[in-house]
Coordinates of C-alpha atoms in Angstrom, one line a residue:
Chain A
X26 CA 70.5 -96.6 40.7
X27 CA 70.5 -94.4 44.0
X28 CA 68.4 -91.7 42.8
X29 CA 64.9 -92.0 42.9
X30 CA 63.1 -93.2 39.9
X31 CA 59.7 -92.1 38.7
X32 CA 58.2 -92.3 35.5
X33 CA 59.4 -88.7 34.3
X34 CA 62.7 -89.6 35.5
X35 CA 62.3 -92.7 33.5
X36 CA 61.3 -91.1 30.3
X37 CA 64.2 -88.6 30.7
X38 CA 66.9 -91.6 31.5
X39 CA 65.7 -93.4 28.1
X40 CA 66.3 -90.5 25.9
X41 CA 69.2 -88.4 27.4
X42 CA 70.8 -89.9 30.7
X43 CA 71.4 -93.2 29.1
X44 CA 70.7 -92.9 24.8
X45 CA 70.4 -96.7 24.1
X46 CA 72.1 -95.1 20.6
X47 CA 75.0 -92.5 21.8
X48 CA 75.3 -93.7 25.5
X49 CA 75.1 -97.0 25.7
X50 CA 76.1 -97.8 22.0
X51 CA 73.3 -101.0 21.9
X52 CA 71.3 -102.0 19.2
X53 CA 73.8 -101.1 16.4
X54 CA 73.1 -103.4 13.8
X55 CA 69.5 -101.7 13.1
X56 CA 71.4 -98.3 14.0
X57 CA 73.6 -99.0 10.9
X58 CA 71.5 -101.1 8.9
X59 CA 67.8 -99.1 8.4
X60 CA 68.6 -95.4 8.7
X61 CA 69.6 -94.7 5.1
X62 CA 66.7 -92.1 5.2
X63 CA 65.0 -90.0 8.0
X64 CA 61.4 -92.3 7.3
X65 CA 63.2 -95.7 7.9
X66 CA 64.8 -94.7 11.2
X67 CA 61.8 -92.8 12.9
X68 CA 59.7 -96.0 11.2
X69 CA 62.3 -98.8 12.8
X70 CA 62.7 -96.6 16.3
X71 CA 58.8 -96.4 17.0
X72 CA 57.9 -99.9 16.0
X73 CA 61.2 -101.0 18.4
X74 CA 59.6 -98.8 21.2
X75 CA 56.2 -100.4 20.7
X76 CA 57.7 -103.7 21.4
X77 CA 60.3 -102.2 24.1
X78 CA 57.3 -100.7 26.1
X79 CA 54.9 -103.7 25.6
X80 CA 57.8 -106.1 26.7
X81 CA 59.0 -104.5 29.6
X82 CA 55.1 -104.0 31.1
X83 CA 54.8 -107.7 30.3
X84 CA 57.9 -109.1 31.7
X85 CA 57.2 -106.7 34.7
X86 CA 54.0 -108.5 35.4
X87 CA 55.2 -111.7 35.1
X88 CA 58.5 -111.3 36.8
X89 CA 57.2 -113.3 40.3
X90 CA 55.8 -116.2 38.1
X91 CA 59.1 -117.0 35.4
X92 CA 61.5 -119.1 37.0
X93 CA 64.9 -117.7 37.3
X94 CA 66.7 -120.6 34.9
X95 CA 64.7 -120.3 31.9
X96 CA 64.5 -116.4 32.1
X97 CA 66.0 -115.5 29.0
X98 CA 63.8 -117.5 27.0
X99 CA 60.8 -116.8 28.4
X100 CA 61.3 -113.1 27.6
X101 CA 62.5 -114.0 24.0
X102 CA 58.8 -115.9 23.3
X103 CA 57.3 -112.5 24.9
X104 CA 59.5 -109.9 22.8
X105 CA 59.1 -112.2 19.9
X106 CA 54.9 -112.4 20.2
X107 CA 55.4 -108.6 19.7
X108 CA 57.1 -108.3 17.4
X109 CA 55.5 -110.6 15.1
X110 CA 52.2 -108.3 16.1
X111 CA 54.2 -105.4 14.9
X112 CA 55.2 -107.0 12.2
X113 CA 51.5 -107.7 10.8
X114 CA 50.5 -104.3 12.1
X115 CA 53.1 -102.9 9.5
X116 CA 52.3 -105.2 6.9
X117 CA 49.0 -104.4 6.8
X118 CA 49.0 -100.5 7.5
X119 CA 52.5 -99.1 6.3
X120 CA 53.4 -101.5 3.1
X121 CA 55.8 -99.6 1.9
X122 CA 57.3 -99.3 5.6
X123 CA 57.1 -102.5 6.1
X124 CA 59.0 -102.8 2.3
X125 CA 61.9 -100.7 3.1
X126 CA 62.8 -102.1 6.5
X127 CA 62.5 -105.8 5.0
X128 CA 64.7 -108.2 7.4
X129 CA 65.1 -105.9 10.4
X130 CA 61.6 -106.1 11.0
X131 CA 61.6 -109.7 12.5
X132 CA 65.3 -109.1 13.5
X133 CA 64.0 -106.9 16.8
X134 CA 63.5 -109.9 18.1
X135 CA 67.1 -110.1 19.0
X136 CA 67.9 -106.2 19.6
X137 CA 69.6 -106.1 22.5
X138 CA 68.6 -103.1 23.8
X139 CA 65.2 -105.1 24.2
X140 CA 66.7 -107.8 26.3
X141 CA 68.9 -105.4 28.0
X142 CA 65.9 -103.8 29.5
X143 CA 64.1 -106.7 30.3
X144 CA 66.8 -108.4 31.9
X145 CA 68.5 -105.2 34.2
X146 CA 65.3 -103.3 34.4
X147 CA 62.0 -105.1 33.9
X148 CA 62.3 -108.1 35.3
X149 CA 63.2 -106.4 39.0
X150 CA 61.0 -102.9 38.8
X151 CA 57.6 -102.6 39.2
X152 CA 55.1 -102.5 35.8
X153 CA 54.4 -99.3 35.8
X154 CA 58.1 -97.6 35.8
X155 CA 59.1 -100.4 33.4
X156 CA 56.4 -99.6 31.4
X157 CA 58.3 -95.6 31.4
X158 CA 61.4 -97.0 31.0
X159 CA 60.8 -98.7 28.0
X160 CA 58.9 -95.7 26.4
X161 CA 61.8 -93.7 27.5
X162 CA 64.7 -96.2 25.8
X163 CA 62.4 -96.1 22.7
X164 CA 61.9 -92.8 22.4
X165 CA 66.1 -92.0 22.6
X166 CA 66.3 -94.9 20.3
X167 CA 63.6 -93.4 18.1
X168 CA 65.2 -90.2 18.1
X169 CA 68.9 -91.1 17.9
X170 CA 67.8 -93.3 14.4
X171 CA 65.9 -90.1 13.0
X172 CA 68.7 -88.0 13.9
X173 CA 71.4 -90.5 11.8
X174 CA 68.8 -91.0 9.1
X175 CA 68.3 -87.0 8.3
X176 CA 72.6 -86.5 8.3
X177 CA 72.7 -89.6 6.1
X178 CA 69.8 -88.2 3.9
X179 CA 70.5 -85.1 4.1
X180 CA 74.3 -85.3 2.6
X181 CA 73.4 -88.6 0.8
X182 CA 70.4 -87.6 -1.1
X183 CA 69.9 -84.0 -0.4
X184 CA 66.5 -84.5 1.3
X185 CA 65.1 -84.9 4.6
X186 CA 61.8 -86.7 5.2
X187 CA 61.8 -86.7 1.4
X188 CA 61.8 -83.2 1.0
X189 CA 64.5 -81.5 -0.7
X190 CA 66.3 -79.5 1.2
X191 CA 69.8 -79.0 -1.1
X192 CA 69.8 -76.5 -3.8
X193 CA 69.1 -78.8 -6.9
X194 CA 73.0 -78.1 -8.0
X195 CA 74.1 -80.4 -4.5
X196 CA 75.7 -83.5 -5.6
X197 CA 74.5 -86.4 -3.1
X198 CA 77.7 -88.1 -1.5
X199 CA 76.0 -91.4 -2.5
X200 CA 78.4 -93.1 0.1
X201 CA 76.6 -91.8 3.3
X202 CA 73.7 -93.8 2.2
X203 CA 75.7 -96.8 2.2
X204 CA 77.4 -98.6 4.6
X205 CA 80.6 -96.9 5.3
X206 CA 78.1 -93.6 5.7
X207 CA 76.2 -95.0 8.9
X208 CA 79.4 -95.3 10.8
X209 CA 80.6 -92.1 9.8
X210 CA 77.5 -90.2 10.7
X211 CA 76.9 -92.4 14.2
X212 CA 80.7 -91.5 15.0
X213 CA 80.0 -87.9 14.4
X214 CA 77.1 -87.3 16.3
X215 CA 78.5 -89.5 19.2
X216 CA 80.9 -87.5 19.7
X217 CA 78.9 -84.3 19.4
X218 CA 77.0 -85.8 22.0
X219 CA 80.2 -86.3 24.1
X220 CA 81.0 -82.5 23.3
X221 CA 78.0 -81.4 24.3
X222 CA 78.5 -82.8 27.7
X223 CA 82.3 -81.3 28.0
X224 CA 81.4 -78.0 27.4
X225 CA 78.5 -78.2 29.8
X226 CA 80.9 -79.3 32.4
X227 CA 83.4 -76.7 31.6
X228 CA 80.8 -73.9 32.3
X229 CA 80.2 -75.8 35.9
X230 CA 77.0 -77.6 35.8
X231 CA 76.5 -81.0 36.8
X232 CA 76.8 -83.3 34.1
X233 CA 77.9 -86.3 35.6
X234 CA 74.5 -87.9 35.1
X235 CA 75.2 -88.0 31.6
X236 CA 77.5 -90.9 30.3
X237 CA 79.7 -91.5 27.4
X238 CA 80.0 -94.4 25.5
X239 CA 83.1 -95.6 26.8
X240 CA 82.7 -94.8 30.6
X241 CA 80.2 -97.4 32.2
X242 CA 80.7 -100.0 34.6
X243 CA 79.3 -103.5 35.0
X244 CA 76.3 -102.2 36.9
X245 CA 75.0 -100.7 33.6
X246 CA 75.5 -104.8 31.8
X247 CA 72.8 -106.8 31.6
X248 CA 74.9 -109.8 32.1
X249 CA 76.6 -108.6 35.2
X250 CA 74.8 -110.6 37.2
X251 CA 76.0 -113.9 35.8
X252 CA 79.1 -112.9 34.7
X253 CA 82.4 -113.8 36.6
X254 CA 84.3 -110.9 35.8
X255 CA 85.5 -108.8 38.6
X256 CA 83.9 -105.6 38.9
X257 CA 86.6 -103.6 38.5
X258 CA 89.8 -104.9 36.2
X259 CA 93.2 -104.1 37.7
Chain B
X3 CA 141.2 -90.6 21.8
X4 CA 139.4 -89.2 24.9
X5 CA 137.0 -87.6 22.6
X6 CA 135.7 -91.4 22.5
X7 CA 135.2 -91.5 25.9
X8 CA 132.1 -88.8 25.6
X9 CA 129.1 -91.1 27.8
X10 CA 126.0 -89.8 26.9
X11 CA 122.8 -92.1 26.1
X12 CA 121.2 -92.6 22.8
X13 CA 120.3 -92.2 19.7
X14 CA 124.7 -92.1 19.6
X15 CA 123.9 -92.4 15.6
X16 CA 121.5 -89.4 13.9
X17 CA 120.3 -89.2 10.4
X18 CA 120.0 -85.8 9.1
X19 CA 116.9 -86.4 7.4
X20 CA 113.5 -85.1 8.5
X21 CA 109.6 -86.0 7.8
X22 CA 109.8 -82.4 6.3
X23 CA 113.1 -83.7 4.1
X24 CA 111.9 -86.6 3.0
X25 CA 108.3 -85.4 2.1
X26 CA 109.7 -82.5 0.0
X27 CA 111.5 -85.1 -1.7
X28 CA 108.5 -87.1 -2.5
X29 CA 107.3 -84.2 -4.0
X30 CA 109.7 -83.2 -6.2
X31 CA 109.8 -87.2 -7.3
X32 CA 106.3 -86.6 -8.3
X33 CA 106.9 -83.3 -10.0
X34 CA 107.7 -85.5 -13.6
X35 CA 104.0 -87.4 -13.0
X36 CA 102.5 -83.7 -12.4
X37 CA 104.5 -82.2 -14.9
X38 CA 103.0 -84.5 -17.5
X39 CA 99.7 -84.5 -16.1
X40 CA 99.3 -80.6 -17.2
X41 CA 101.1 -81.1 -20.5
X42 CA 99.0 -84.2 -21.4
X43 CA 95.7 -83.1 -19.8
X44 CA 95.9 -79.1 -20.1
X45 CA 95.7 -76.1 -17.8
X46 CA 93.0 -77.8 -15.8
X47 CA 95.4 -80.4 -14.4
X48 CA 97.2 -78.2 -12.8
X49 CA 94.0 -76.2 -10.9
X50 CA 93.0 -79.1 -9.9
X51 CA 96.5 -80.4 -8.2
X52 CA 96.7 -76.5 -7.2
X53 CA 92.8 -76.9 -5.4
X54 CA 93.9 -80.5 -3.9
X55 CA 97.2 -79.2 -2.2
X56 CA 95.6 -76.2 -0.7
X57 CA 92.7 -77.4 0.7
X58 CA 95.0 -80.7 2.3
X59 CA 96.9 -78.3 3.5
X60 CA 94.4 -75.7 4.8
X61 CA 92.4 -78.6 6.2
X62 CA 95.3 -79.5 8.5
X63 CA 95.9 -75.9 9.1
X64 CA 92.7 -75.1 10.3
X65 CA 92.2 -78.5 12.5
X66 CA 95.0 -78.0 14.4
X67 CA 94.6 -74.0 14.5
X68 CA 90.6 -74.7 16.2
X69 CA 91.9 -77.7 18.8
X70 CA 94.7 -75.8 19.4
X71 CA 97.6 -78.6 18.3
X72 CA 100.9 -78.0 17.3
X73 CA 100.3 -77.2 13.7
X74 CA 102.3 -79.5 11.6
X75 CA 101.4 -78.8 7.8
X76 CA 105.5 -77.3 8.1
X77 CA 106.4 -81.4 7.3
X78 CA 104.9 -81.4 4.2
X79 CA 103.1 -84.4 4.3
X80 CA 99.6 -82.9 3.8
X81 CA 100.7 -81.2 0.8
X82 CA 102.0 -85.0 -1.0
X83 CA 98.4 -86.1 0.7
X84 CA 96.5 -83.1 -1.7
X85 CA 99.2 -84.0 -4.5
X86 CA 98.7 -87.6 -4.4
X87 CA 94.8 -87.4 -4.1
X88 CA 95.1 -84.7 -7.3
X89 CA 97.4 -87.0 -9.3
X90 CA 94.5 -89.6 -8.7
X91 CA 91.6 -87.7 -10.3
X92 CA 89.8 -87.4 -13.9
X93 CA 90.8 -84.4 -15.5
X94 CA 86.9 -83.9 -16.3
X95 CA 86.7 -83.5 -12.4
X96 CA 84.6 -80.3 -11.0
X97 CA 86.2 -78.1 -8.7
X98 CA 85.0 -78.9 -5.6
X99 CA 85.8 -82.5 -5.6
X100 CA 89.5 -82.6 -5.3
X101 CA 88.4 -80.4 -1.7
X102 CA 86.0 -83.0 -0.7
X103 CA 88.7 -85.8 -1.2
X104 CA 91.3 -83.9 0.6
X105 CA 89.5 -83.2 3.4
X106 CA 88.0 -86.5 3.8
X107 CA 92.0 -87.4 3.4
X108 CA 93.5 -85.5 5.8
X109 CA 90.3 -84.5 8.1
X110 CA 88.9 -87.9 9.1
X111 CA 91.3 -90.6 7.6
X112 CA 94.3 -88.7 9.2
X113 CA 93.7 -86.1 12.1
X114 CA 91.2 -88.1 13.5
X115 CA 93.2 -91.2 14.2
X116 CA 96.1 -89.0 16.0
X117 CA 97.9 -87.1 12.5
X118 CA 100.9 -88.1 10.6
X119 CA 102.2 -91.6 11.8
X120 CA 99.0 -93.1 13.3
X121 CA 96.5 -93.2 10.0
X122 CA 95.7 -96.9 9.3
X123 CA 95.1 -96.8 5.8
X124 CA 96.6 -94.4 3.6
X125 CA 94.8 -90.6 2.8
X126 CA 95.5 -90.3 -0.4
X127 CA 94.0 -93.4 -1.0
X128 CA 91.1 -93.2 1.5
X129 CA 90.5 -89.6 -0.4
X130 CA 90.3 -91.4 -3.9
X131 CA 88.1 -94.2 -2.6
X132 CA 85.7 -92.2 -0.8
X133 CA 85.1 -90.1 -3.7
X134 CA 84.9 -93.1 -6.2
X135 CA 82.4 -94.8 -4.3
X136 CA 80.6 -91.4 -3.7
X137 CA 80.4 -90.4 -7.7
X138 CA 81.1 -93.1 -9.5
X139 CA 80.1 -91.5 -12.8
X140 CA 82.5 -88.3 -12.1
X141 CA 85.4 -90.6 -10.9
X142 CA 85.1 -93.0 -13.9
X143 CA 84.9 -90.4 -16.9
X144 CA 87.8 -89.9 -18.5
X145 CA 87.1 -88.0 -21.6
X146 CA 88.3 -84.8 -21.7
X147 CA 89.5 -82.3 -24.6
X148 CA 92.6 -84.6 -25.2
X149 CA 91.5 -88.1 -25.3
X150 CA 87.5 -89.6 -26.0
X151 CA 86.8 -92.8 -25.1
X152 CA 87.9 -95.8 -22.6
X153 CA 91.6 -95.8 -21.0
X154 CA 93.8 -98.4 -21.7
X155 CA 92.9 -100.9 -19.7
X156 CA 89.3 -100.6 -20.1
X157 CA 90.2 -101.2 -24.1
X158 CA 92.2 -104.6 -22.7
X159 CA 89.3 -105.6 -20.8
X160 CA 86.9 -105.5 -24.0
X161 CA 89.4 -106.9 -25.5
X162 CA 90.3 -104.4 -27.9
X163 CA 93.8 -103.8 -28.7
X164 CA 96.1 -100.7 -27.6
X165 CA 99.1 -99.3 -28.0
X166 CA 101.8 -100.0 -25.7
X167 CA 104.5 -97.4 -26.4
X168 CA 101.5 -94.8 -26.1
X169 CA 101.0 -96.3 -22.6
X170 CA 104.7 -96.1 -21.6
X171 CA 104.8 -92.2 -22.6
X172 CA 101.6 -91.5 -21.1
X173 CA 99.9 -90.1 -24.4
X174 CA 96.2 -92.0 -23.5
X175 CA 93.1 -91.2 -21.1
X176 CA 93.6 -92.0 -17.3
X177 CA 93.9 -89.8 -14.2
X178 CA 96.3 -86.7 -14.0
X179 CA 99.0 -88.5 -12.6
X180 CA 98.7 -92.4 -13.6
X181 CA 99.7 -92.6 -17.4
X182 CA 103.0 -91.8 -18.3
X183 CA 105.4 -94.7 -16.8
X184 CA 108.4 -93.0 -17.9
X185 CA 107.6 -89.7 -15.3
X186 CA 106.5 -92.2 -13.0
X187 CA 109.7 -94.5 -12.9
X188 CA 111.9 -91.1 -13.5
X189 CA 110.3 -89.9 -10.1
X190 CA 110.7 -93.5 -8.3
X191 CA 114.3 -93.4 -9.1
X192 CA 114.6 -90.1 -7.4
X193 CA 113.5 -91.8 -4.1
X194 CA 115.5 -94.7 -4.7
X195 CA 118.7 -92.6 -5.4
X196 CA 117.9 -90.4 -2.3
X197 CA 117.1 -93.1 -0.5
X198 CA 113.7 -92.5 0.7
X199 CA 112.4 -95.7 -0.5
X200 CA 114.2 -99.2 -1.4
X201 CA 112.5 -101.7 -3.4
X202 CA 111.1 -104.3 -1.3
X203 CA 107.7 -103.4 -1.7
X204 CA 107.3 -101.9 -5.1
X205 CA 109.3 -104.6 -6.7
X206 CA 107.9 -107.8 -4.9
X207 CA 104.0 -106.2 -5.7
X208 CA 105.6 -105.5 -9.9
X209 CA 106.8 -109.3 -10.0
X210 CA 103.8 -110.5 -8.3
X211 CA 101.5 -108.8 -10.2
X212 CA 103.0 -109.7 -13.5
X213 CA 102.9 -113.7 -12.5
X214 CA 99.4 -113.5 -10.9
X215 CA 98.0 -111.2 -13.9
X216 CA 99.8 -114.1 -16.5
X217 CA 98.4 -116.9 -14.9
X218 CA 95.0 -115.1 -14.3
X219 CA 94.6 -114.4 -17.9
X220 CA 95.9 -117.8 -18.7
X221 CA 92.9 -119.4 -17.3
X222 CA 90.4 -117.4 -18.6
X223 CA 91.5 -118.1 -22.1
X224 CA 93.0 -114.8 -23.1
X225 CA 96.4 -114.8 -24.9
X226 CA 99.1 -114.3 -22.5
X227 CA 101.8 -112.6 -24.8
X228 CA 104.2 -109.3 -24.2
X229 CA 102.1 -106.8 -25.5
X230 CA 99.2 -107.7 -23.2
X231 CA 101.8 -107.9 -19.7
X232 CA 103.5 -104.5 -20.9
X233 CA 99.6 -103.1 -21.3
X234 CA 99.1 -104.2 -18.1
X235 CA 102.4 -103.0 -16.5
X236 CA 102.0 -99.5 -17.7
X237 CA 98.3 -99.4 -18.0
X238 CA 96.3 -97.4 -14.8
X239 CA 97.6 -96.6 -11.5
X240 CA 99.5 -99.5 -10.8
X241 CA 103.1 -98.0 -11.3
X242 CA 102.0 -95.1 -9.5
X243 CA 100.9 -97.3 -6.6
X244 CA 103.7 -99.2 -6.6
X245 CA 106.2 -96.3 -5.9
X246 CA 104.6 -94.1 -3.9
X247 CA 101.1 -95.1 -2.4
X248 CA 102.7 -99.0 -1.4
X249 CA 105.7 -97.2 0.1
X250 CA 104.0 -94.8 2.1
X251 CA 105.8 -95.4 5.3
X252 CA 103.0 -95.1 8.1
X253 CA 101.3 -97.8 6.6
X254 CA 103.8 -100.2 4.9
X255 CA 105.2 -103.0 7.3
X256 CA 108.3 -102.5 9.1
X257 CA 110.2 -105.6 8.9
X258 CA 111.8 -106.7 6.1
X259 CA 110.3 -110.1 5.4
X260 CA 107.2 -108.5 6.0
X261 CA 107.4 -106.0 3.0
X262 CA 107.4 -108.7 0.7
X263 CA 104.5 -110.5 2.2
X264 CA 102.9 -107.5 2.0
X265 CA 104.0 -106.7 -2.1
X266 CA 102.7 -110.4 -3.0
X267 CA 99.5 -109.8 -1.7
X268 CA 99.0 -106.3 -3.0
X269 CA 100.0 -107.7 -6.3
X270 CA 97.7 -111.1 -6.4
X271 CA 95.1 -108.6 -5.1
X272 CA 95.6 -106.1 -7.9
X273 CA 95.7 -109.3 -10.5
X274 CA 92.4 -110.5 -9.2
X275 CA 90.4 -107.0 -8.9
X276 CA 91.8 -106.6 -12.4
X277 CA 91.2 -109.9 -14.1
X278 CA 87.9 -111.0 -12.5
X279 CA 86.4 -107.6 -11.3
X280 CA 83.7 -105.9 -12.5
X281 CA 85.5 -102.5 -13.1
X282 CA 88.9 -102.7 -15.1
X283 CA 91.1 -101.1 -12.4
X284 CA 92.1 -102.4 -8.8
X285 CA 94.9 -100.8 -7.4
X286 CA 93.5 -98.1 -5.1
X287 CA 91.5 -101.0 -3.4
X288 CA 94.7 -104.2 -3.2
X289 CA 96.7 -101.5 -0.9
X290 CA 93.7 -100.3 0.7
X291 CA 93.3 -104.0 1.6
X292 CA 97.3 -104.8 2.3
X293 CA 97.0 -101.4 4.6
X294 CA 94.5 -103.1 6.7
X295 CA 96.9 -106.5 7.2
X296 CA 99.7 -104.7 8.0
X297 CA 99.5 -105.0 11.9
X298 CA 98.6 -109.2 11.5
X299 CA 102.0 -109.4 8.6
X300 CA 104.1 -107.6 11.4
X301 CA 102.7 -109.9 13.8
X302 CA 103.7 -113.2 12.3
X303 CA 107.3 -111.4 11.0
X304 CA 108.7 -109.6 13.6
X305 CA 112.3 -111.1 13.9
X306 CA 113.1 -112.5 17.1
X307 CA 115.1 -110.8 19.7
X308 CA 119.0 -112.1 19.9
X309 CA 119.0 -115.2 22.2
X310 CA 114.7 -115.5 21.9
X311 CA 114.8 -117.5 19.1
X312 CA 115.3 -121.5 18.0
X313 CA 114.0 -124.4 19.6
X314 CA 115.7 -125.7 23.6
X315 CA 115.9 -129.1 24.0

């Protein structure tokens, strides 16, 4: 990271630059898993962001006191406190929330787009931009899982946010609420994503900033630091 | 003599035949199956093959037309996709369904992956899948103006009793394509003759099937007797399968030794989906399933190179 980072920049990084979803293609088991409807993906993207934001400003703070060694879990006790708050939060506020998301709840524990920023990002910035940084990841992951819920609700049920939206003679494709339909619809809009970009080069602007899935280097791994693989393979 | 003397490099040996040669000849093997489809089921069979031929074909028109790639529909093998995938359905089948199927088919299982040669499962099949799973209640009904009530091997699996020779014509309820066994078999020995297709496959997943189905039923306590193998033989799509979805080239193996790995498991597969599933039919999914292990059976059969081979001491 050359350019210089602010909390704007930050905010736009986490939802375009570097889309935990479409970009960097992390967290995919609640990507596939929860957005069988618009509701349950904005639902399981803002509680993720909660916890993303609140464990990066944590982990920021403390990142001069946790010894090196026993990093990792030290920032798994932190990212699991909140997510057990959430957890209780949605239990007692949004029941029927907290219903449909079932499992996945206590399993953002081990999201790795969580870790991720913690260990490339929060653990070496200062509070405040990590604080940005994980609003901006959670607000691309919040909006990347809304986006995949309404396609999969949308041809799966004929709603969207539980309004109808189909003329009542629309069959629902009950298969893009299932599994096979998550990966169909996350293909899809990846590569819209990556089309989008193409035709923004092709008319001449800069797009370089914005990666594809398949195009990063080890400088964008969390584990690059302690892993032995040469930078680049030959 | 100095004509043999001609150096040039290879191929020095050429077949005349063509994917669009041996497609069309896959169609007109399955002309009998559609024949019999639209004198057993009625004029609606034969819109609905009509609807599932076009839109395969238009599908693979227009992809290829918008990203501007040679446009191969010209080979034919989008219009067996659309014939396969119609053969497949429920006469009771709305309209638009045989056009979802085939451009889920051709659109996403085949163009997607690179077009003819580099689809991993089979389009047809992929088509009939995704819609089964999709409306199970549309795929699954089979009464129409001809026939009420279960197909044969729905009556087997309640244990009622059908008639066999009924089953070998094709006079009972089932998809367009899958009941008579005499059009299917006519239409396999077209390939056969021509060719196209030797019997590796569909005969190692018939003899496979009949032994695993047996010895299935065996143990758990039916009466294993002619009448019931016969049923099961002719019943659903399993001839069908056998002759022209198993053989599809692109995703059969390649080596020899190979095919019949692949035939046994498509056939214990079918046997198990059939005699311990939930629904009375399994074919669609066993070569689904035997599609997916082709790379790892070419793997472990691949025959060695001359001089490769055998243990040095």
């Amino acid at each position: 990271m050359n350019k210089k980072e602010s909390a704007g920049e930050r905010l736009l990084n986490g939802i375009i630059v570097e889309n935990p979803t479409f970009v960097l293609t992390l967290g995919m088991c609640p990507t596939l898993a929860v957005t069988t409807s618009a509701v349950n993906g904005l639902g399981m993207g803002l509680t993720t962001m909660a916890v993303l934001a609140l464990s990066n400003l944590i982990i920021s703070l403390l990142r001069n006191i946790i010894p090196d060694k026993v990093r990792i879990p030290a920032f798994i006790v932190i990212i699991a406190s909140f997510v057990t708050i959430m957890q209780l939060l949605l239990e007692g506020f949004l029941p029927s929330l907290y219903e449909s998301l079932g499992i996945y709840i206590p399993l953002i524990v081990v999201n790795c787009i969580i870790l991720g920023r913690a260990e490339a990002y929060a653990s070496k910035r200062p509070a405040l931009l990590s604080l940005f940084d994980g609003i901006g990841m959670g607000l691309g992951f919040s909006l990347a899982l809304t986006c995949i819920g309404a396609v999969r609700e949308l041809l799966g049920a004929g709603e969207i946010f539980g309004v109808r939206i189909m003329p009542q003679s629309f069959v629902p494709i009950s298969i893009f609420v299932m599994a096979p339909g998550a990966f169909f619809v996350l293909a899809a809009l990846t590569a819209g994503m990556n089309a989008v970009k193409k035709a923004g080069e092709k008319r001449g602007r800069d797009m370089s900033r914005i990666r594809t899935g398949c195009d990063l280097d080890c400088s964008h791994c969390g584990q690059s630091a302690g892993c032995t693989k040469p930078e680049k393979e030959g | 003599m100095s004509g043999l003397h001609k150096v040039s490099s290879n191929p020095h040996v050429r077949a005349r035949a063509t994917t669009a040669s041996i497609m069309g000849t896959v169609l007109i093997a399955l002309l009998p199956a559609a024949a019999f489809g639209v004198y057993n089921f009625g004029p609606r069979a034969a819109l609905l093959i009509l609807i599932s031929v076009a839109s395969a074909v238009l599908t693979e028109y227009l992809f290829e037309r918008l990203c501007k790639k040679k446009v191969t529909v010209g080979d034919l093998s989008a219009a067996v996709t659309g014939l396969l995938l119609a053969l497949n359905l429920p006469v009771s089948a709305p309209w638009w369904i045989p056009i979802l199927g085939s451009f889920f088919a051709i659109f996403v299982v085949k163009l997607l992956f690179g077009g003819l040669g580099q689809n991993f499962v089979n389009p047809a099949l992929a088509g009939r899948c995704f819609l089964l799973i999709s409306f199970p209640a549309i795929m699954t009904d089979f009464n129409c103006d001809a026939y009420a009530g279960a197909t044969p091997l729905a009556a087997i699996k309640a244990g009622e009793s059908v008639n066999v020779m009924d089953m070998i014509l094709g006079r009972t309820a089932g998809t367009i394509g899958e009941t008579s066994m005499i059009a299917i078999v006519l239409g396999a020995c077209i390939l056969i003759l021509a060719g196209i297709i030797d019997l590796n496959v569909p005969g190692s997943y018939i003899v496979s099937f009949t032994v695993f189905a047996a010895l299935f039923a065996a143990l758990t306590g039916r009466t294993v007797n002619g009448p019931y193998l016969s049923a099961q033989l002719a019943g659903g799509g399993l001839m069908l399968g056998a002759f022209f979805m198993a053989t599809d080239y692109v995703t059969r193996p390649i080596t020899k030794k190979g095919q019949y790995v692949y035939g046994i498991f498509l056939g214990f597969m079918t046997a198990v989906f059939r005699i311990f599933g939930a629904s009375a039919e399994g074919v669609s999914y066993a070569i689904l399933l035997g599609n997916l292990l082709v790379p790892l059976i070419e793997k472990y059969t691949m025959p060695k190179c001359f001089g490769k081979g055998g243990e040095r001491s």
